[in-house]
Coordinates of C-alpha atoms in Angstrom, one line a residue:
Chain A
M17 CA 44.7 -5.7 -74.4
A18 CA 41.2 -4.6 -73.7
I19 CA 40.4 -3.9 -70.1
V20 CA 37.5 -6.0 -69.0
S21 CA 35.5 -4.8 -66.1
G22 CA 34.1 -7.2 -63.5
M23 CA 30.6 -6.8 -64.9
D24 CA 31.8 -7.5 -68.4
L25 CA 33.8 -10.5 -67.2
L26 CA 30.5 -12.0 -65.7
R27 CA 28.6 -11.2 -68.9
H28 CA 31.3 -12.7 -71.1
L29 CA 31.5 -15.8 -68.9
R30 CA 27.8 -16.3 -69.5
F31 CA 28.5 -16.2 -73.2
F32 CA 31.4 -18.7 -72.8
V33 CA 29.3 -21.1 -70.8
A34 CA 26.3 -20.8 -73.2
V35 CA 28.5 -21.6 -76.2
A36 CA 30.2 -24.4 -74.4
D37 CA 26.9 -25.9 -73.6
S38 CA 25.4 -25.7 -77.1
R39 CA 28.6 -26.0 -79.1
H40 CA 27.0 -23.5 -81.5
F41 CA 27.2 -19.7 -81.6
G42 CA 23.8 -19.4 -83.2
D43 CA 22.0 -21.6 -80.7
A44 CA 23.9 -19.9 -77.8
A45 CA 22.8 -16.5 -79.1
R46 CA 19.2 -17.6 -79.2
D47 CA 19.4 -19.1 -75.7
L48 CA 20.7 -15.7 -74.5
A49 CA 18.1 -13.8 -76.5
M50 CA 20.6 -11.9 -78.4
T51 CA 22.2 -11.8 -81.9
Q52 CA 25.3 -13.7 -82.8
P53 CA 27.8 -10.8 -83.6
P54 CA 28.0 -9.3 -80.1
L55 CA 28.1 -12.9 -78.7
S56 CA 31.1 -13.8 -80.9
Q57 CA 32.7 -10.4 -80.1
G58 CA 32.2 -11.0 -76.3
V59 CA 33.8 -14.5 -76.5
R60 CA 36.8 -13.0 -78.4
K61 CA 37.2 -10.3 -75.8
L62 CA 37.1 -12.8 -73.0
E63 CA 39.8 -14.9 -74.8
R64 CA 42.0 -11.8 -75.1
H65 CA 41.4 -10.9 -71.5
L66 CA 42.3 -14.4 -70.2
G67 CA 45.1 -14.8 -72.8
V68 CA 43.9 -18.3 -73.8
R69 CA 41.9 -19.6 -76.7
L70 CA 38.6 -21.1 -75.5
F71 CA 37.1 -22.5 -78.7
D72 CA 38.5 -23.9 -82.0
R73 CA 36.3 -22.6 -84.8
D74 CA 36.4 -24.3 -88.2
S75 CA 34.1 -25.4 -91.0
R76 CA 32.8 -28.3 -88.9
G77 CA 31.7 -25.9 -86.2
V78 CA 32.8 -25.1 -82.7
R79 CA 35.0 -27.2 -80.4
I80 CA 36.0 -26.3 -76.9
T81 CA 39.8 -26.2 -76.3
P82 CA 41.5 -28.1 -73.5
A83 CA 42.1 -24.6 -71.8
G84 CA 38.4 -23.8 -72.3
Q85 CA 37.4 -27.2 -70.7
A86 CA 39.7 -26.5 -67.8
L87 CA 38.2 -23.0 -67.2
L88 CA 34.6 -24.1 -67.6
P89 CA 34.0 -25.4 -64.0
L90 CA 35.3 -22.2 -62.3
S91 CA 33.3 -20.1 -64.8
R92 CA 30.1 -22.0 -63.8
D93 CA 30.9 -21.4 -60.1
L94 CA 31.4 -17.7 -60.6
L95 CA 28.0 -17.4 -62.4
R96 CA 26.3 -19.4 -59.8
L97 CA 27.7 -17.2 -57.0
A98 CA 26.7 -14.1 -58.9
I99 CA 23.1 -15.3 -59.0
A100 CA 23.2 -16.3 -55.4
L101 CA 24.6 -12.8 -54.6
Q102 CA 21.7 -11.1 -56.4
D103 CA 19.1 -13.4 -54.8
Q104 CA 20.4 -12.6 -51.3
A105 CA 20.4 -8.9 -52.1
A106 CA 16.8 -9.1 -53.3
E107 CA 15.8 -10.7 -50.0
L108 CA 17.5 -7.8 -48.2
L109 CA 15.7 -5.3 -50.4
V110 CA 13.6 -3.3 -47.9
S111 CA 9.9 -2.9 -48.8
H112 CA 8.4 0.5 -48.1
Q113 CA 4.9 -0.9 -48.2
V114 CA 3.0 -0.7 -45.0
R115 CA 2.2 -4.2 -43.6
L116 CA -1.3 -3.4 -42.2
G117 CA -3.4 -5.7 -40.0
V118 CA -7.1 -5.2 -40.2
A119 CA -9.5 -6.8 -37.6
T120 CA -12.2 -9.0 -39.0
D121 CA -14.8 -6.8 -37.1
L122 CA -14.3 -3.9 -39.5
D123 CA -16.7 -5.4 -42.1
H124 CA -17.2 -2.9 -45.0
L125 CA -14.9 -0.3 -43.4
T126 CA -12.0 -2.6 -44.4
D127 CA -12.1 -1.1 -47.9
A128 CA -11.7 2.5 -46.7
V129 CA -8.9 1.6 -44.3
V130 CA -6.9 -0.3 -46.9
R131 CA -7.5 2.2 -49.7
V132 CA -6.3 5.2 -47.7
L133 CA -2.9 3.6 -47.4
A134 CA -2.9 2.1 -50.9
G135 CA -3.6 5.5 -52.4
T136 CA -0.6 7.3 -50.7
G137 CA 3.1 6.6 -50.4
D138 CA 4.4 3.2 -51.2
G139 CA 1.3 1.1 -50.9
V140 CA 0.0 -1.4 -48.4
V141 CA 0.0 -5.2 -47.8
P142 CA -3.1 -6.0 -45.8
T143 CA -3.6 -9.0 -43.4
V144 CA -7.1 -9.6 -42.0
G145 CA -7.3 -11.4 -38.7
G146 CA -8.5 -11.5 -35.1
S147 CA -7.2 -8.6 -33.0
V148 CA -5.3 -10.8 -30.6
E149 CA -3.5 -12.4 -33.5
L150 CA -2.7 -9.1 -35.1
A151 CA -1.3 -7.7 -31.9
D152 CA 1.0 -10.8 -31.7
L153 CA 2.1 -10.3 -35.3
L154 CA 3.0 -6.6 -34.4
R155 CA 5.0 -7.8 -31.4
D156 CA 6.8 -10.3 -33.6
G157 CA 7.7 -7.5 -36.1
L158 CA 5.6 -9.0 -38.9
L159 CA 3.2 -6.1 -39.2
D160 CA 3.8 -2.3 -39.1
L161 CA 0.3 -1.2 -38.0
A162 CA -3.0 -2.7 -37.2
V163 CA -6.6 -1.6 -36.7
V164 CA -7.9 -3.7 -33.8
R165 CA -11.0 -3.9 -31.6
H166 CA -10.8 -2.1 -28.3
P167 CA -10.5 -3.0 -25.5
G168 CA -7.8 -5.6 -25.6
I169 CA -4.4 -6.4 -24.2
I170 CA -1.8 -4.3 -26.0
D171 CA 1.2 -4.7 -23.7
G172 CA 4.4 -3.7 -25.4
L173 CA 2.6 -1.8 -28.2
T174 CA 1.5 1.8 -28.6
A175 CA -2.0 2.8 -29.4
G176 CA -3.8 5.7 -30.9
T177 CA -7.0 7.2 -29.6
V178 CA -10.1 5.0 -29.1
L179 CA -12.4 5.5 -32.1
V180 CA -16.1 5.0 -31.3
L181 CA -17.9 4.0 -34.5
P182 CA -21.7 4.2 -34.7
T183 CA -23.4 0.9 -35.8
R184 CA -26.5 -0.3 -37.4
L185 CA -28.7 -3.3 -36.8
E186 CA -29.2 -5.5 -39.8
G187 CA -31.9 -8.2 -39.5
P188 CA -34.4 -9.9 -41.7
S189 CA -37.2 -7.6 -40.8
G190 CA -35.5 -4.3 -41.5
S191 CA -34.4 -2.0 -38.7
D192 CA -35.9 -3.4 -35.5
S193 CA -34.7 -2.1 -32.2
L194 CA -32.3 -4.4 -30.4
A195 CA -34.8 -5.0 -27.6
A196 CA -37.3 -6.3 -30.1
C197 CA -34.8 -8.5 -31.9
S198 CA -35.3 -12.1 -30.9
L199 CA -32.5 -13.4 -33.2
P200 CA -29.0 -14.1 -32.0
I201 CA -26.4 -11.7 -33.2
A202 CA -23.7 -13.0 -35.6
V203 CA -20.3 -11.9 -34.3
P204 CA -16.6 -12.7 -34.8
P205 CA -15.3 -15.5 -32.6
R206 CA -14.7 -14.5 -28.9
H207 CA -11.0 -15.4 -29.1
H208 CA -10.4 -12.6 -31.6
Q209 CA -10.6 -10.2 -28.7
P210 CA -12.1 -11.6 -25.5
P211 CA -12.6 -8.4 -23.5
A212 CA -14.2 -6.5 -26.4
H213 CA -16.5 -9.5 -27.1
D214 CA -17.5 -9.7 -23.5
Q215 CA -18.1 -5.9 -23.4
F216 CA -20.3 -6.2 -26.5
I217 CA -22.5 -9.0 -25.0
D218 CA -22.9 -6.9 -21.8
A219 CA -24.1 -4.0 -24.0
L220 CA -26.5 -6.3 -25.8
R221 CA -28.1 -7.3 -22.5
R222 CA -28.1 -3.7 -21.3
A223 CA -30.1 -2.8 -24.4
G224 CA -32.7 -5.5 -23.7
H225 CA -31.4 -8.2 -26.1
S226 CA -30.9 -11.7 -24.8
G227 CA -27.2 -11.5 -25.4
S228 CA -27.1 -14.7 -27.4
V229 CA -24.6 -14.6 -30.2
V230 CA -23.4 -16.9 -33.0
E231 CA -19.6 -16.8 -33.4
A232 CA -18.7 -16.8 -37.1
P233 CA -15.1 -16.8 -38.3
D234 CA -15.5 -14.2 -41.1
A235 CA -17.7 -11.6 -42.6
T236 CA -18.9 -13.9 -45.4
Q237 CA -20.1 -16.5 -42.9
R238 CA -21.9 -13.7 -41.0
R239 CA -23.5 -12.5 -44.3
A240 CA -24.7 -16.0 -45.0
L241 CA -26.3 -16.4 -41.6
L242 CA -28.0 -13.1 -42.0
A243 CA -29.3 -14.1 -45.5
A244 CA -30.6 -17.3 -44.1
G245 CA -32.6 -15.4 -41.5
N246 CA -30.8 -17.2 -38.7
T247 CA -29.1 -14.2 -37.1
A248 CA -29.1 -10.5 -37.1
E249 CA -25.9 -8.5 -37.3
I250 CA -24.5 -5.2 -35.9
V251 CA -22.2 -3.6 -38.4
P252 CA -20.6 -0.2 -38.7
A253 CA -23.2 2.3 -39.9
P254 CA -22.5 3.7 -43.4
R255 CA -21.3 7.3 -43.5
G256 CA -24.0 9.8 -42.8
A257 CA -26.7 7.1 -42.1
V258 CA -29.0 7.6 -39.2
H259 CA -27.9 5.3 -36.4
D260 CA -29.6 4.0 -33.2
P261 CA -27.6 5.3 -30.2
A262 CA -29.0 2.3 -28.2
L263 CA -26.8 0.0 -30.3
P264 CA -23.4 -0.9 -28.9
P265 CA -20.8 1.0 -30.9
L266 CA -17.7 -0.6 -32.5
R267 CA -14.7 0.6 -30.6
V268 CA -11.4 0.3 -32.5
R269 CA -7.9 1.8 -32.3
V270 CA -4.8 1.8 -34.4
I271 CA -1.9 0.1 -32.7
A272 CA 1.8 0.1 -33.6
P273 CA 5.0 -1.5 -32.3
H274 CA 6.9 0.3 -29.6
P275 CA 8.9 3.2 -31.2
N276 CA 12.2 1.3 -30.7
H277 CA 10.9 -1.6 -32.7
R278 CA 9.5 0.2 -35.7
R279 CA 10.8 0.0 -39.2
P280 CA 12.3 3.4 -40.0
E281 CA 11.1 3.2 -43.6
I282 CA 7.5 3.6 -42.4
D283 CA 6.0 6.9 -41.2
H284 CA 3.9 5.3 -38.5
D285 CA 2.4 8.6 -37.2
R286 CA 1.3 9.8 -40.6
A287 CA -0.2 6.3 -41.5
T288 CA -2.0 6.2 -38.1
Q289 CA -3.5 9.6 -38.8
A290 CA -4.6 8.6 -42.2
L291 CA -6.2 5.4 -40.9
E292 CA -8.0 7.3 -38.1
Q293 CA -9.4 9.8 -40.5
A294 CA -10.5 7.0 -42.9
L295 CA -12.4 5.4 -40.0
T296 CA -14.1 8.4 -38.7
R297 CA -14.8 10.4 -41.9
Chain B
M113 CA 3.1 -30.1 -14.4
S114 CA 6.2 -27.9 -14.6
Q115 CA 6.5 -24.3 -13.4
R116 CA 6.4 -23.3 -17.0
D117 CA 3.2 -25.1 -17.7
H118 CA 1.6 -23.5 -14.7
R119 CA 2.7 -20.1 -15.8
H120 CA 1.3 -20.7 -19.2
D121 CA -2.0 -21.8 -17.6
L122 CA -2.2 -18.7 -15.5
E123 CA -1.3 -16.5 -18.6
Q124 CA -4.1 -18.1 -20.6
I125 CA -6.7 -17.4 -17.8
A126 CA -5.6 -13.8 -17.5
R127 CA -5.6 -13.3 -21.3
D128 CA -9.1 -14.8 -21.6
A129 CA -10.4 -12.5 -18.8
G130 CA -8.7 -9.4 -20.4
V131 CA -6.4 -8.6 -17.5
R132 CA -2.7 -8.2 -16.8
A133 CA -2.2 -10.5 -13.8
H134 CA 0.5 -10.9 -11.2
V135 CA 0.2 -13.9 -9.0
H136 CA 2.2 -15.5 -6.2
A137 CA 1.3 -18.5 -4.0
V138 CA 3.3 -20.2 -1.3
R139 CA 2.5 -22.8 1.3
L140 CA 2.9 -21.5 4.9
S141 CA 5.0 -24.4 6.0
E142 CA 8.6 -25.3 5.4
P143 CA 10.0 -23.3 2.5
T144 CA 8.4 -24.6 -0.7
E145 CA 8.8 -24.1 -4.4
P146 CA 6.5 -21.1 -4.8
L147 CA 4.2 -20.7 -7.8
G148 CA 3.5 -17.5 -9.6
L149 CA 3.2 -15.3 -12.7
A150 CA 5.2 -12.0 -12.8
A151 CA 5.4 -12.4 -9.0
D152 CA 8.2 -9.9 -8.7
V153 CA 6.6 -7.0 -10.6
E154 CA 5.5 -4.1 -8.4
V155 CA 2.0 -2.8 -9.0
A156 CA -0.3 -0.3 -7.3
I157 CA -2.3 -2.2 -4.7
A158 CA -5.2 0.2 -3.8
S159 CA -6.9 -0.9 -0.5
V160 CA -4.7 -4.0 -0.1
Y161 CA -2.4 -1.6 1.8
K162 CA -4.7 -2.1 4.8
L163 CA -3.3 -5.7 5.1
P164 CA 0.3 -4.6 5.9
L165 CA -1.1 -1.7 7.9
A166 CA -3.0 -4.2 10.1
L167 CA 0.2 -6.3 10.5
V168 CA 2.1 -3.2 11.7
W169 CA -0.8 -2.3 14.1
A170 CA -0.9 -5.8 15.6
D171 CA 2.9 -5.8 16.0
L172 CA 2.9 -2.4 17.8
V173 CA 0.0 -3.5 20.0
E174 CA 1.9 -6.7 21.0
A175 CA 5.0 -4.5 21.6
G176 CA 3.0 -2.4 24.0
E177 CA 3.2 0.7 21.8
L178 CA -0.5 0.9 21.1
D179 CA -3.6 0.3 23.2
P180 CA -6.2 -1.6 21.1
A181 CA -9.0 -0.4 23.4
E182 CA -8.1 3.3 23.0
P183 CA -11.1 5.1 21.6
L184 CA -10.5 7.3 18.6
R185 CA -12.8 10.1 17.6
L186 CA -13.6 10.4 13.8
A187 CA -15.3 13.7 13.4
A188 CA -17.7 13.8 10.5
G189 CA -16.1 17.0 9.0
A190 CA -12.6 15.6 9.1
R191 CA -13.4 12.3 7.3
M192 CA -13.0 11.6 3.6
P193 CA -16.2 10.0 2.3
G194 CA -15.9 6.5 0.9
P195 CA -18.0 3.6 -0.3
T196 CA -18.4 1.6 2.9
G197 CA -18.6 1.7 6.7
I198 CA -17.9 4.8 8.7
A199 CA -16.9 6.5 5.4
V200 CA -20.6 6.6 4.4
L201 CA -21.9 7.9 7.7
Q202 CA -23.0 11.4 8.4
D203 CA -22.2 12.0 12.1
D204 CA -19.2 11.9 14.4
V205 CA -18.1 8.5 15.4
T206 CA -16.0 7.4 18.3
M207 CA -14.5 3.8 18.1
T208 CA -11.7 1.8 19.6
Q209 CA -8.6 1.0 17.6
R210 CA -9.5 -2.7 17.4
D211 CA -13.0 -2.1 16.2
L212 CA -11.6 0.2 13.5
I213 CA -9.2 -2.6 12.5
R214 CA -12.2 -4.9 12.2
L215 CA -14.2 -2.5 10.0
M216 CA -11.0 -1.7 7.9
L217 CA -10.5 -5.4 7.2
T218 CA -14.1 -6.8 7.0
I219 CA -15.6 -4.1 4.8
S220 CA -12.5 -2.1 3.7
D221 CA -13.7 1.0 5.5
N222 CA -11.6 3.9 4.2
A223 CA -12.4 6.1 7.2
A224 CA -11.3 3.4 9.6
G225 CA -8.1 2.9 7.6
D226 CA -7.4 6.6 7.6
A227 CA -7.9 6.7 11.4
I228 CA -5.5 3.9 12.0
F229 CA -3.0 5.3 9.5
G230 CA -3.2 8.7 11.3
R231 CA -2.9 7.3 14.8
I232 CA 0.3 5.3 14.0
R233 CA 1.6 7.9 11.5
S234 CA 3.5 7.1 8.4
G235 CA 7.0 7.4 9.9
R236 CA 6.4 4.7 12.4
I237 CA 4.6 2.5 9.8
H238 CA 7.5 2.7 7.5
H239 CA 10.0 2.1 10.2
R240 CA 8.2 -1.1 11.3
L241 CA 7.8 -2.3 7.7
T242 CA 11.6 -1.8 7.2
Q243 CA 12.3 -3.7 10.4
L244 CA 10.2 -6.6 9.0
G245 CA 12.3 -6.6 5.8
L246 CA 9.4 -5.2 3.8
P247 CA 9.4 -2.1 1.6
A248 CA 7.8 1.1 3.0
A249 CA 5.9 1.5 -0.3
L250 CA 3.5 -1.1 0.9
V251 CA 1.7 1.6 2.9
R252 CA 2.8 4.7 1.0
Q253 CA -0.4 6.7 1.8
S254 CA -3.9 6.6 3.4
S255 CA -7.2 6.1 1.6
A256 CA -7.9 9.8 1.9
E257 CA -4.7 10.6 -0.1
E258 CA -5.7 8.0 -2.7
T259 CA -9.1 9.6 -3.1
R260 CA -7.7 13.2 -3.3
A261 CA -5.4 11.9 -6.1
I262 CA -8.2 10.5 -8.2
L263 CA -10.3 13.6 -7.7
R264 CA -7.4 15.7 -8.9
D265 CA -6.5 13.4 -11.9
T266 CA -10.1 13.2 -13.2
E267 CA -11.1 16.7 -12.2
S268 CA -14.1 15.3 -10.3
A269 CA -16.0 16.7 -7.3
D270 CA -16.4 13.4 -5.4
R271 CA -15.3 9.8 -5.4
P272 CA -18.2 8.3 -7.3
A273 CA -17.7 10.9 -10.1
A274 CA -14.0 10.1 -10.2
L275 CA -14.7 6.4 -10.5
R276 CA -17.3 7.0 -13.3
A277 CA -14.7 9.0 -15.2
L278 CA -12.2 6.1 -14.8
A279 CA -14.9 3.7 -16.1
D280 CA -15.7 5.5 -19.3
P281 CA -15.4 2.9 -22.1
D282 CA -15.0 5.6 -24.8
H283 CA -12.3 7.7 -23.2
P284 CA -9.5 5.8 -21.5
T285 CA -8.8 7.8 -18.4
Y286 CA -5.5 7.6 -16.4
T287 CA -4.8 8.2 -12.8
S288 CA -1.5 8.4 -10.9
Q289 CA -3.0 5.8 -8.6
Y290 CA -2.4 3.1 -11.3
D291 CA 1.3 3.9 -11.0
P292 CA 3.3 2.1 -8.3
A293 CA 5.5 5.1 -7.9
Y294 CA 2.6 7.3 -6.6
S295 CA 0.5 4.8 -4.7
S296 CA 0.8 2.1 -2.1
A297 CA 2.5 -0.6 -4.1
A298 CA 3.7 -4.2 -3.8
T299 CA 4.8 -7.2 -5.7
P300 CA 2.7 -10.3 -5.2
D301 CA 5.5 -12.1 -3.4
Q302 CA 5.8 -9.2 -0.9
L303 CA 2.2 -9.6 -0.1
T304 CA 2.5 -13.3 0.6
A305 CA 5.5 -12.4 2.7
V306 CA 3.2 -10.1 4.8
L307 CA 0.8 -13.0 5.2
R308 CA 3.6 -15.4 6.2
I309 CA 4.7 -13.0 8.9
L310 CA 1.1 -12.5 10.1
W311 CA 0.6 -16.2 10.3
S312 CA 3.8 -16.7 12.2
R313 CA 2.6 -14.4 15.0
A314 CA 0.9 -15.7 18.2
G315 CA -0.3 -12.4 19.7
R316 CA -3.9 -11.7 20.5
A317 CA -3.9 -8.6 18.2
H318 CA -2.7 -10.8 15.4
D319 CA -5.5 -13.3 16.2
L320 CA -7.9 -10.3 15.9
V321 CA -6.5 -9.4 12.5
R322 CA -6.8 -12.9 11.2
A323 CA -10.3 -13.3 12.5
A324 CA -11.4 -10.1 10.8
M325 CA -9.9 -11.2 7.5
A326 CA -11.9 -14.5 7.7
R327 CA -15.0 -12.3 8.0
Q328 CA -14.4 -10.2 4.9
A329 CA -17.8 -9.3 3.6
W330 CA -17.2 -10.5 0.0
R331 CA -16.0 -13.7 -1.4
H332 CA -16.3 -13.0 -5.1
R333 CA -12.6 -12.9 -5.9
I334 CA -10.2 -15.5 -4.5
G335 CA -13.1 -17.0 -2.6
S336 CA -14.9 -17.7 -5.9
G337 CA -12.2 -20.2 -6.7
F338 CA -12.9 -22.1 -3.5
P339 CA -16.7 -22.6 -3.2
H340 CA -16.4 -24.9 -0.3
D341 CA -18.0 -24.0 3.1
D342 CA -15.3 -25.7 5.1
V343 CA -12.5 -23.8 3.5
T344 CA -11.6 -20.6 5.2
I345 CA -10.5 -17.6 3.2
F346 CA -8.6 -14.9 5.2
G347 CA -8.6 -12.2 2.5
K348 CA -8.1 -8.5 1.8
T349 CA -9.3 -7.1 -1.5
G350 CA -8.3 -3.8 -3.2
S351 CA -10.1 -2.1 -6.0
L352 CA -9.7 1.1 -7.8
G353 CA -10.8 1.7 -11.4
S354 CA -9.4 -1.1 -13.5
L355 CA -7.4 -2.5 -10.5
R356 CA -8.8 -5.6 -8.9
H357 CA -6.7 -7.4 -6.3
E358 CA -6.8 -9.7 -3.4
A359 CA -4.3 -11.2 -1.0
A360 CA -5.5 -14.1 1.1
V361 CA -4.6 -17.2 3.1
V362 CA -6.6 -20.2 1.9
H363 CA -7.0 -22.8 4.6
F364 CA -8.4 -26.2 3.8
P365 CA -9.1 -28.3 7.0
H366 CA -6.2 -30.5 8.0
E367 CA -3.9 -28.9 5.5
Y368 CA -1.2 -26.3 5.6
P369 CA -2.5 -22.8 5.0
I370 CA -1.5 -21.3 1.6
A371 CA -0.9 -17.6 1.0
V372 CA -1.8 -16.3 -2.4
A373 CA -1.9 -12.9 -3.9
V374 CA -3.6 -12.1 -7.2
L375 CA -3.2 -8.6 -8.5
T376 CA -4.9 -7.6 -11.8
Q377 CA -5.5 -4.7 -14.1
A378 CA -8.3 -5.1 -16.6
V379 CA -8.3 -3.6 -20.1
R380 CA -12.0 -3.0 -19.8
P381 CA -12.6 0.1 -17.7
E382 CA -16.1 -0.7 -16.3
Q383 CA -16.6 -0.8 -12.5
H384 CA -18.5 -4.1 -12.5
L385 CA -16.7 -7.0 -14.2
P386 CA -17.8 -10.2 -12.6
R387 CA -15.8 -12.2 -15.1
V388 CA -12.6 -10.6 -13.9
D389 CA -13.5 -11.3 -10.2
A390 CA -14.2 -14.9 -11.2
A391 CA -10.8 -15.1 -13.1
I392 CA -9.1 -14.0 -9.9
G393 CA -10.7 -16.9 -8.1
E394 CA -9.6 -19.2 -11.0
L395 CA -6.1 -17.9 -10.9
A396 CA -5.9 -18.4 -7.2
R397 CA -7.3 -21.9 -7.4
R398 CA -4.8 -22.9 -10.1
A399 CA -1.9 -21.4 -8.1
V400 CA -3.0 -22.9 -4.8
T401 CA -4.0 -26.4 -5.8
P402 CA -0.5 -27.8 -6.6
L403 CA 0.8 -26.5 -3.2
R404 CA -1.9 -28.3 -1.1
M405 CA -0.5 -30.7 1.5
P406 CA -1.9 -32.4 4.7
D407 CA -0.5 -30.8 7.9
T408 CA -0.6 -34.1 9.8
P409 CA 1.0 -37.3 8.6
R410 CA -1.6 -39.8 7.5
P411 CA -2.0 -42.6 9.9
T412 CA -0.2 -45.6 8.6
P413 CA -2.6 -48.4 7.8
P414 CA -2.2 -51.4 10.1
A415 CA 0.0 -54.0 8.5
R416 CA -1.9 -56.7 6.8
R417 CA -1.7 -60.2 8.2
S418 CA -1.0 -62.7 5.6

């Protein structure tokens, strides 16, 4: 008697159930995307293994035997359980991708930040949101790292150095000074990071601007307001561009869960370093 | 509104203002259900140490151990410079203990605080605090020691330079004086306990301390939550870098006084944050309001004749 391993048993049970369902070896082989000879061979091996005949084969076709009928429900159960086992294992499969939060304030720097992690290691799954929300996701274990506006409340998390990014004024009439700009500034909503928002408005007033702002939920909306000539915008200056030191800078930092709550699959320090380099290069 | 809803309210205000907040409020009457947020967490209290120091002083005066009229000499060369009062002066000053207490409380004069601290000495201060059931850490050190620590931590030549270093928005700067293990420290409920003891005392020295607290020069923190001319705020603030505190008794006419302590640390480092000062007022108002109660039974209306 042939020794049938556990894996073979499940495979042969699939054959058995397929033939029982279609009452035809050819149709069953097609359903299983295989040819008929190995299917017939497999069923015969299963019959030998179990010591009972499962099908009667004659000129009129295939009929399931009373023994086959009796074993069919358990066979279906075994296959269902095998699938359930695989599904659960798939859910437990640990992803090595970095779940990265990116603050909406980063504007075009978002590309550089996401790319630096996408290009190395196991890739990245980005989430764009307000800094307060991203910090909450980190605390709940739903993110591995986040680039957020500074300053903000980051209790329970660890933070990298404060990165002070130069900015540029974008308005309808080219590069006015902030003091000469009479338009409100389009900014992310205050609730995205209240202390940073308040600090930004204080800096606008310090520079001679009225401090009036329009809170727009995302960068596209801010672009649209700018295009309409309704607002100006202060965005991170492109690499190497001349920037006005009177403009309030964009302060950001990379935050991570407390070391005890980090996923061991992720190299947080290396990823943080890469992000900081991408932001300041 | 439940305790939990109140806590949630207070948390929202703190979060919106960008501060970590520790709050405790309790009515100074029969034991009540107190109200607070992280009320048992110990934090560095900066100049709020002058409040328990004033209580110790008044107790010792009433016990006959100190003479409130004793003149103390504060030689110019022996004083640590500070932001207000005698600490900004150039020449020698001689002043009685009770007037030093008044300057220490009304304008948080560091030189006056140091003189009282030095006159009583830390051993006797700690002994008295322990007798009152309070931790000695409430008055761990004088203002001069606090100033020396921030000069050392920030490598600065004087106090204004040290405070500028702590206020740099681009370079977060740390000082041991943010750490309750190295500074005068308290939980909010310990500070309301200090106020409860102070309000339970009948001595003249205690009267003097309470009167000085009512004349505190600024009303931008807890006072901003009670913009009513007939409400007395007996407060003592404390400020250092990102720390902004106040402990106060809020007294509405014809109501029981309510002790409240609001201790905050801001995530913004700047020296001037009016929004945070206002949030302290808002936190105090939200904590105090549910505890308000008339101190005399309302006259029963005459029975209606049918």
